[in-house]
PDB file of C-alpha atoms in Angstrom:
ATOM      1  CA  GLY A  81      26.841  22.190  -3.465  1.00  0.00           C
ATOM      2  CA  ALA A  82      28.144  18.524  -3.062  1.00  0.00           C
ATOM      3  CA  VAL A  83      26.281  15.809  -4.644  1.00  0.00           C
ATOM      4  CA  VAL A  84      25.687  12.096  -3.773  1.00  0.00           C
ATOM      5  CA  SER A  85      23.838   9.981  -5.832  1.00  0.00           C
ATOM      6  CA  GLN A  86      22.436   6.544  -5.094  1.00  0.00           C
ATOM      7  CA  HIS A  87      21.725   3.719  -7.726  1.00  0.00           C
ATOM      8  CA  PRO A  88      19.197   2.323  -8.037  1.00  0.00           C
ATOM      9  CA  SER A  89      16.419   4.227  -6.848  1.00  0.00           C
ATOM     10  CA  TRP A  90      14.377   1.430  -6.091  1.00  0.00           C
ATOM     11  CA  VAL A  91      14.476  -2.132  -6.366  1.00  0.00           C
ATOM     12  CA  ILE A  92      11.834  -4.874  -5.813  1.00  0.00           C
ATOM     13  CA  CYS A  93      13.256  -8.619  -5.358  1.00  0.00           C
ATOM     14  CA  LYS A  94      12.161 -12.258  -4.051  1.00  0.00           C
ATOM     15  CA  SER A  95      12.896 -12.848  -0.596  1.00  0.00           C
ATOM     16  CA  GLY A  96      16.502 -14.722  -0.211  1.00  0.00           C
ATOM     17  CA  THR A  97      18.351 -12.669  -3.014  1.00  0.00           C
ATOM     18  CA  SER A  98      20.876 -10.448  -2.519  1.00  0.00           C
ATOM     19  CA  VAL A  99      21.147  -6.525  -3.295  1.00  0.00           C
ATOM     20  CA  LYS A 100      23.475  -4.007  -4.430  1.00  0.00           C
ATOM     21  CA  ILE A 101      23.205  -0.522  -3.480  1.00  0.00           C
ATOM     22  CA  GLU A 102      25.774   2.117  -4.702  1.00  0.00           C
ATOM     23  CA  CYS A 103      26.455   5.350  -3.317  1.00  0.00           C
ATOM     24  CA  ARG A 104      28.596   7.910  -5.311  1.00  0.00           C
ATOM     25  CA  SER A 105      30.015  11.305  -4.525  1.00  0.00           C
ATOM     26  CA  LEU A 106      30.096  12.821  -7.864  1.00  0.00           C
ATOM     27  CA  ASP A 107      32.025  15.988  -7.118  1.00  0.00           C
ATOM     28  CA  PHE A 108      33.809  15.759  -4.152  1.00  0.00           C
ATOM     29  CA  GLN A 109      35.783  13.232  -2.276  1.00  0.00           C
ATOM     30  CA  ALA A 110      34.384  11.307   0.560  1.00  0.00           C
ATOM     31  CA  THR A 111      36.653  10.362   3.134  1.00  0.00           C
ATOM     32  CA  THR A 112      34.124   8.769   5.091  1.00  0.00           C
ATOM     33  CA  MET A 113      30.592   7.651   3.954  1.00  0.00           C
ATOM     34  CA  PHE A 114      27.788   6.499   6.198  1.00  0.00           C
ATOM     35  CA  TRP A 115      24.581   4.239   5.556  1.00  0.00           C
ATOM     36  CA  TYR A 116      21.501   4.750   6.803  1.00  0.00           C
ATOM     37  CA  ARG A 117      17.801   3.356   6.858  1.00  0.00           C
ATOM     38  CA  GLN A 118      14.853   5.187   7.423  1.00  0.00           C
ATOM     39  CA  PHE A 119      11.300   3.558   8.126  1.00  0.00           C
ATOM     40  CA  PRO A 120       8.072   5.528   7.368  1.00  0.00           C
ATOM     41  CA  LYS A 121       7.603   8.758   9.556  1.00  0.00           C
ATOM     42  CA  GLN A 122      10.629   7.971  11.406  1.00  0.00           C
ATOM     43  CA  SER A 123      14.053   9.286  11.811  1.00  0.00           C
ATOM     44  CA  LEU A 124      17.096   8.192  10.188  1.00  0.00           C
ATOM     45  CA  MET A 125      18.998   5.266  11.666  1.00  0.00           C
ATOM     46  CA  LEU A 126      22.907   4.882  11.272  1.00  0.00           C
ATOM     47  CA  MET A 127      23.649   1.349  10.082  1.00  0.00           C
ATOM     48  CA  ALA A 128      27.265   1.955   9.815  1.00  0.00           C
ATOM     49  CA  THR A 129      30.120   4.239   9.197  1.00  0.00           C
ATOM     50  CA  SER A 130      33.074   3.454   6.389  1.00  0.00           C
ATOM     51  CA  ASN A 131      36.340   5.044   5.278  1.00  0.00           C
ATOM     52  CA  GLU A 132      37.883   4.331   2.211  1.00  0.00           C
ATOM     53  CA  GLY A 133      40.161   1.353   2.228  1.00  0.00           C
ATOM     54  CA  SER A 134      39.346   0.175   5.348  1.00  0.00           C
ATOM     55  CA  LYS A 135      36.396  -2.050   7.187  1.00  0.00           C
ATOM     56  CA  ALA A 136      33.245  -0.440   8.032  1.00  0.00           C
ATOM     57  CA  THR A 137      32.143   0.235  11.493  1.00  0.00           C
ATOM     58  CA  TYR A 138      28.693  -1.191  12.104  1.00  0.00           C
ATOM     59  CA  GLU A 139      25.994   0.088  14.947  1.00  0.00           C
ATOM     60  CA  GLN A 140      25.026  -2.286  17.623  1.00  0.00           C
ATOM     61  CA  GLY A 141      22.173  -4.355  16.610  1.00  0.00           C
ATOM     62  CA  VAL A 142      23.594  -4.276  12.839  1.00  0.00           C
ATOM     63  CA  GLU A 143      24.632  -7.425  11.323  1.00  0.00           C
ATOM     64  CA  LYS A 144      27.717  -6.918   9.576  1.00  0.00           C
ATOM     65  CA  ASP A 145      27.104 -10.382   7.557  1.00  0.00           C
ATOM     66  CA  LYS A 146      23.687  -9.085   6.409  1.00  0.00           C
ATOM     67  CA  PHE A 147      24.583  -6.124   5.581  1.00  0.00           C
ATOM     68  CA  LEU A 148      27.833  -5.733   3.688  1.00  0.00           C
ATOM     69  CA  ILE A 149      29.453  -2.574   3.098  1.00  0.00           C
ATOM     70  CA  ASN A 150      32.466  -1.896   0.571  1.00  0.00           C
ATOM     71  CA  HIS A 151      34.291   1.574   0.372  1.00  0.00           C
ATOM     72  CA  ALA A 152      36.382   0.924  -2.376  1.00  0.00           C
ATOM     73  CA  SER A 153      37.535   4.644  -3.491  1.00  0.00           C
ATOM     74  CA  LEU A 154      36.854   7.970  -2.241  1.00  0.00           C
ATOM     75  CA  THR A 155      33.532   8.208  -4.456  1.00  0.00           C
ATOM     76  CA  LEU A 156      32.190   4.919  -4.241  1.00  0.00           C
ATOM     77  CA  SER A 157      30.467   2.706  -1.572  1.00  0.00           C
ATOM     78  CA  THR A 158      28.363  -0.017  -1.854  1.00  0.00           C
ATOM     79  CA  LEU A 159      25.730  -1.669   0.532  1.00  0.00           C
ATOM     80  CA  THR A 160      24.849  -5.304  -0.514  1.00  0.00           C
ATOM     81  CA  VAL A 161      21.849  -6.541   1.683  1.00  0.00           C
ATOM     82  CA  THR A 162      22.355 -10.326   1.672  1.00  0.00           C
ATOM     83  CA  SER A 163      19.401 -13.091   1.652  1.00  0.00           C
ATOM     84  CA  ALA A 164      17.074 -10.262   1.942  1.00  0.00           C
ATOM     85  CA  HIS A 165      13.872 -10.741   3.748  1.00  0.00           C
ATOM     86  CA  PRO A 166      10.572  -8.911   3.762  1.00  0.00           C
ATOM     87  CA  GLU A 167      11.714  -7.192   7.267  1.00  0.00           C
ATOM     88  CA  ASP A 168      14.608  -5.705   5.338  1.00  0.00           C
ATOM     89  CA  SER A 169      12.305  -3.676   3.284  1.00  0.00           C
ATOM     90  CA  SER A 170      12.807  -0.045   3.969  1.00  0.00           C
ATOM     91  CA  PHE A 171      14.662   3.312   2.772  1.00  0.00           C
ATOM     92  CA  TYR A 172      18.229   3.123   2.363  1.00  0.00           C
ATOM     93  CA  ILE A 173      20.212   6.362   2.432  1.00  0.00           C
ATOM     94  CA  CYS A 174      23.689   7.123   2.221  1.00  0.00           C
ATOM     95  CA  SER A 175      25.570   9.880   2.617  1.00  0.00           C
ATOM     96  CA  GLY A 176      29.224  11.434   2.109  1.00  0.00           C
ATOM     97  CA  GLY A 177      31.499  13.645   4.628  1.00  0.00           C
ATOM     98  CA  GLY A 178      34.815  15.186   4.445  1.00  0.00           C
ATOM     99  CA  GLY A 179      37.297  15.859   1.860  1.00  0.00           C
ATOM    100  CA  LEU A 180      36.465  18.865  -0.801  1.00  0.00           C
ATOM    101  CA  ALA A 181      33.209  19.147   0.000  1.00  0.00           C
ATOM    102  CA  GLY A 182      34.089  21.720   2.974  1.00  0.00           C
ATOM    103  CA  SER A 183      33.919  21.021   6.774  1.00  0.00           C
ATOM    104  CA  THR A 184      34.546  17.480   7.761  1.00  0.00           C
ATOM    105  CA  ASP A 185      31.530  17.668   9.809  1.00  0.00           C
ATOM    106  CA  THR A 186      29.044  18.281   6.877  1.00  0.00           C
ATOM    107  CA  GLN A 187      27.429  15.160   5.718  1.00  0.00           C
ATOM    108  CA  TYR A 188      25.649  15.312   2.131  1.00  0.00           C
ATOM    109  CA  PHE A 189      22.989  12.737   1.585  1.00  0.00           C
ATOM    110  CA  GLY A 190      21.878  10.756  -1.541  1.00  0.00           C
ATOM    111  CA  PRO A 191      18.497  10.673  -2.797  1.00  0.00           C
ATOM    112  CA  GLY A 192      17.784   7.167  -1.126  1.00  0.00           C
ATOM    113  CA  THR A 193      17.135   3.784  -2.362  1.00  0.00           C
ATOM    114  CA  ARG A 194      13.690   2.212  -1.704  1.00  0.00           C
ATOM    115  CA  LEU A 195      13.893  -1.608  -1.178  1.00  0.00           C
ATOM    116  CA  THR A 196      10.769  -3.828  -1.304  1.00  0.00           C
ATOM    117  CA  VAL A 197      11.631  -7.502  -0.798  1.00  0.00           C
ATOM    118  CA  LEU A 198       8.635  -9.672  -1.622  1.00  0.00           C
TER     119      LEU A 198
ATOM    120  CA  GLN B 137      23.499  11.378  26.647  1.00  0.00           C
ATOM    121  CA  GLN B 138      23.465  10.598  22.914  1.00  0.00           C
ATOM    122  CA  GLN B 139      19.885  11.636  21.949  1.00  0.00           C
ATOM    123  CA  VAL B 140      18.943  14.870  20.535  1.00  0.00           C
ATOM    124  CA  LYS B 141      15.253  15.450  21.659  1.00  0.00           C
ATOM    125  CA  GLN B 142      13.314  17.397  19.096  1.00  0.00           C
ATOM    126  CA  SER B 143       9.855  18.968  19.117  1.00  0.00           C
ATOM    127  CA  PRO B 144       6.888  19.149  18.359  1.00  0.00           C
ATOM    128  CA  GLN B 145       6.355  15.961  16.298  1.00  0.00           C
ATOM    129  CA  SER B 146       4.313  18.005  13.840  1.00  0.00           C
ATOM    130  CA  LEU B 147       3.349  21.493  13.285  1.00  0.00           C
ATOM    131  CA  ILE B 148       0.870  23.457  11.002  1.00  0.00           C
ATOM    132  CA  VAL B 149       1.728  27.297   9.897  1.00  0.00           C
ATOM    133  CA  GLN B 150      -0.045  29.291   7.859  1.00  0.00           C
ATOM    134  CA  LYS B 151       1.503  31.054   4.676  1.00  0.00           C
ATOM    135  CA  GLY B 152       3.674  33.879   5.676  1.00  0.00           C
ATOM    136  CA  GLY B 153       3.723  32.888   9.277  1.00  0.00           C
ATOM    137  CA  ILE B 154       6.777  31.785  11.506  1.00  0.00           C
ATOM    138  CA  SER B 155       7.714  28.075  11.748  1.00  0.00           C
ATOM    139  CA  ILE B 156       9.749  27.176  14.859  1.00  0.00           C
ATOM    140  CA  ILE B 157      11.234  23.985  15.725  1.00  0.00           C
ATOM    141  CA  ASN B 158      13.269  23.190  18.972  1.00  0.00           C
ATOM    142  CA  CYS B 159      16.018  20.879  19.534  1.00  0.00           C
ATOM    143  CA  ALA B 160      17.998  19.776  23.109  1.00  0.00           C
ATOM    144  CA  TYR B 161      20.829  17.910  23.607  1.00  0.00           C
ATOM    145  CA  GLU B 162      22.913  16.475  26.704  1.00  0.00           C
ATOM    146  CA  ASN B 163      26.323  15.513  25.516  1.00  0.00           C
ATOM    147  CA  THR B 164      28.148  18.611  25.928  1.00  0.00           C
ATOM    148  CA  ALA B 165      31.077  16.967  23.298  1.00  0.00           C
ATOM    149  CA  PHE B 166      28.436  17.738  20.521  1.00  0.00           C
ATOM    150  CA  ASP B 167      29.875  20.918  18.293  1.00  0.00           C
ATOM    151  CA  TYR B 168      28.198  20.662  15.173  1.00  0.00           C
ATOM    152  CA  PHE B 169      24.543  21.147  14.946  1.00  0.00           C
ATOM    153  CA  PRO B 170      22.925  21.201  11.295  1.00  0.00           C
ATOM    154  CA  TRP B 171      19.412  20.853  10.190  1.00  0.00           C
ATOM    155  CA  TYR B 172      18.184  18.776   7.212  1.00  0.00           C
ATOM    156  CA  GLN B 173      14.904  19.145   5.465  1.00  0.00           C
ATOM    157  CA  GLN B 174      13.487  16.158   3.611  1.00  0.00           C
ATOM    158  CA  PHE B 175      10.572  15.618   1.496  1.00  0.00           C
ATOM    159  CA  PRO B 176       8.456  12.305   0.878  1.00  0.00           C
ATOM    160  CA  GLY B 177      10.944   9.817  -0.842  1.00  0.00           C
ATOM    161  CA  LYS B 178      14.013  12.162  -1.226  1.00  0.00           C
ATOM    162  CA  GLY B 179      17.314  11.779   0.881  1.00  0.00           C
ATOM    163  CA  PRO B 180      17.984  14.702   3.717  1.00  0.00           C
ATOM    164  CA  ALA B 181      19.171  18.319   2.114  1.00  0.00           C
ATOM    165  CA  LEU B 182      21.366  20.398   4.826  1.00  0.00           C
ATOM    166  CA  LEU B 183      19.766  23.701   5.324  1.00  0.00           C
ATOM    167  CA  ILE B 184      21.899  25.214   7.516  1.00  0.00           C
ATOM    168  CA  ALA B 185      24.410  24.569  10.524  1.00  0.00           C
ATOM    169  CA  ILE B 186      26.122  26.221  13.441  1.00  0.00           C
ATOM    170  CA  ARG B 187      28.923  25.569  15.776  1.00  0.00           C
ATOM    171  CA  PRO B 188      28.818  26.516  19.427  1.00  0.00           C
ATOM    172  CA  ASP B 189      31.047  29.790  19.015  1.00  0.00           C
ATOM    173  CA  VAL B 190      27.990  31.476  17.734  1.00  0.00           C
ATOM    174  CA  SER B 191      24.378  32.152  19.312  1.00  0.00           C
ATOM    175  CA  GLU B 192      22.682  32.759  15.969  1.00  0.00           C
ATOM    176  CA  LYS B 193      23.274  31.834  12.170  1.00  0.00           C
ATOM    177  CA  LYS B 194      21.033  33.211   9.211  1.00  0.00           C
ATOM    178  CA  GLU B 195      20.356  32.368   5.590  1.00  0.00           C
ATOM    179  CA  GLY B 196      17.674  33.592   4.116  1.00  0.00           C
ATOM    180  CA  ARG B 197      14.599  32.924   5.476  1.00  0.00           C
ATOM    181  CA  PHE B 198      16.120  30.317   7.857  1.00  0.00           C
ATOM    182  CA  THR B 199      17.675  31.401  10.958  1.00  0.00           C
ATOM    183  CA  ILE B 200      19.232  28.784  13.908  1.00  0.00           C
ATOM    184  CA  SER B 201      19.364  30.278  17.638  1.00  0.00           C
ATOM    185  CA  PHE B 202      21.786  28.376  19.749  1.00  0.00           C
ATOM    186  CA  ASN B 203      21.628  28.722  23.624  1.00  0.00           C
ATOM    187  CA  LYS B 204      24.968  26.370  24.702  1.00  0.00           C
ATOM    188  CA  SER B 205      23.964  27.030  28.480  1.00  0.00           C
ATOM    189  CA  ALA B 206      20.686  25.563  27.935  1.00  0.00           C
ATOM    190  CA  LYS B 207      22.002  23.171  25.500  1.00  0.00           C
ATOM    191  CA  GLN B 208      19.219  23.732  22.957  1.00  0.00           C
ATOM    192  CA  PHE B 209      18.913  24.897  19.352  1.00  0.00           C
ATOM    193  CA  SER B 210      16.153  25.913  17.298  1.00  0.00           C
ATOM    194  CA  LEU B 211      15.125  26.348  13.739  1.00  0.00           C
ATOM    195  CA  HIS B 212      13.001  29.467  12.565  1.00  0.00           C
ATOM    196  CA  ILE B 213      11.644  29.661   9.193  1.00  0.00           C
ATOM    197  CA  MET B 214      10.345  32.892   8.357  1.00  0.00           C
ATOM    198  CA  ASP B 215       7.809  34.042   6.178  1.00  0.00           C
ATOM    199  CA  SER B 216       6.869  30.293   5.765  1.00  0.00           C
ATOM    200  CA  GLN B 217       5.689  28.780   2.287  1.00  0.00           C
ATOM    201  CA  PRO B 218       3.794  25.692   1.037  1.00  0.00           C
ATOM    202  CA  GLY B 219       6.873  24.585  -0.347  1.00  0.00           C
ATOM    203  CA  ASP B 220       8.600  24.516   2.978  1.00  0.00           C
ATOM    204  CA  SER B 221       6.059  21.658   3.878  1.00  0.00           C
ATOM    205  CA  ALA B 222       8.745  19.066   4.394  1.00  0.00           C
ATOM    206  CA  THR B 223      10.036  16.980   7.358  1.00  0.00           C
ATOM    207  CA  TYR B 224      12.553  18.744   9.467  1.00  0.00           C
ATOM    208  CA  PHE B 225      15.398  17.094  11.283  1.00  0.00           C
ATOM    209  CA  CYS B 226      17.867  18.503  13.661  1.00  0.00           C
ATOM    210  CA  ALA B 227      21.175  16.673  14.143  1.00  0.00           C
ATOM    211  CA  ALA B 228      24.445  17.212  16.351  1.00  0.00           C
ATOM    212  CA  SER B 229      27.976  15.733  16.036  1.00  0.00           C
ATOM    213  CA  MET B 230      31.527  15.703  17.531  1.00  0.00           C
ATOM    214  CA  GLU B 231      34.003  16.796  15.218  1.00  0.00           C
ATOM    215  CA  TYR B 232      35.959  13.182  15.463  1.00  0.00           C
ATOM    216  CA  GLY B 233      34.159  10.764  13.607  1.00  0.00           C
ATOM    217  CA  ASN B 234      31.673  13.025  12.131  1.00  0.00           C
ATOM    218  CA  LYS B 235      28.687  10.727  13.360  1.00  0.00           C
ATOM    219  CA  LEU B 236      25.307  12.583  13.230  1.00  0.00           C
ATOM    220  CA  VAL B 237      22.931  12.202  16.050  1.00  0.00           C
ATOM    221  CA  PHE B 238      19.732  12.894  14.271  1.00  0.00           C
ATOM    222  CA  GLY B 239      16.341  13.952  15.836  1.00  0.00           C
ATOM    223  CA  ALA B 240      13.101  12.442  15.648  1.00  0.00           C
ATOM    224  CA  GLY B 241      11.722  14.823  13.119  1.00  0.00           C
ATOM    225  CA  THR B 242       9.295  17.355  12.591  1.00  0.00           C
ATOM    226  CA  ILE B 243       6.747  17.092   9.836  1.00  0.00           C
ATOM    227  CA  LEU B 244       5.753  20.864   9.044  1.00  0.00           C
ATOM    228  CA  ARG B 245       2.871  21.647   6.896  1.00  0.00           C
ATOM    229  CA  VAL B 246       2.340  25.370   5.984  1.00  0.00           C
ATOM    230  CA  LYS B 247      -1.380  26.034   4.747  1.00  0.00           C
ATOM    231  CA  SER B 248      -1.974  28.459   1.873  1.00  0.00           C
TER     232      SER B 248
END
């Protein structure tokens, strides 16, 4: 099946610093990548959708200047949390869709990155 | 109209029993309905998915039942096992854009 990796799997940082999370599709080309955040015992909340080589589309209420998304290639997307604060602590999950993975509807999720901001 | 309503919030089933999770949607433009399984601290994994042109799809112990007129779909887990204990999410999307709308999730516990 289609595999998506994320790095790092967990990160602890100080308030005010920036953190970059990488999302890679390992065995398929993801024409579209999605970034979600998930709070404990809650559902996934879509933050943004990105297509390779173009600007990300952010969901309403998501600060684009705070959550910078870059989709540099068909296998790599990055999320940078700038000037992180404790309220940004969450589980961030990416997914890749389209390309050789099969149906363009299918999204394959990464293992997630646990961000803790002190 | 973009919501997917999922129930129950939590479910306890005896080993060997049938687990049933239900979802309902409003937007008739949705045409792809996947179910995801998530273990604590892990990303969701695609379990099974269905399109509106069929009323049922079965893969191993997992079956999706789809009722287009009622705008409802459900996941049935047959012969539930303790290893099935996880959170299950239903979702829906329109073909264009691929954006998934998720249900709130169901925490399943299978008692041995």
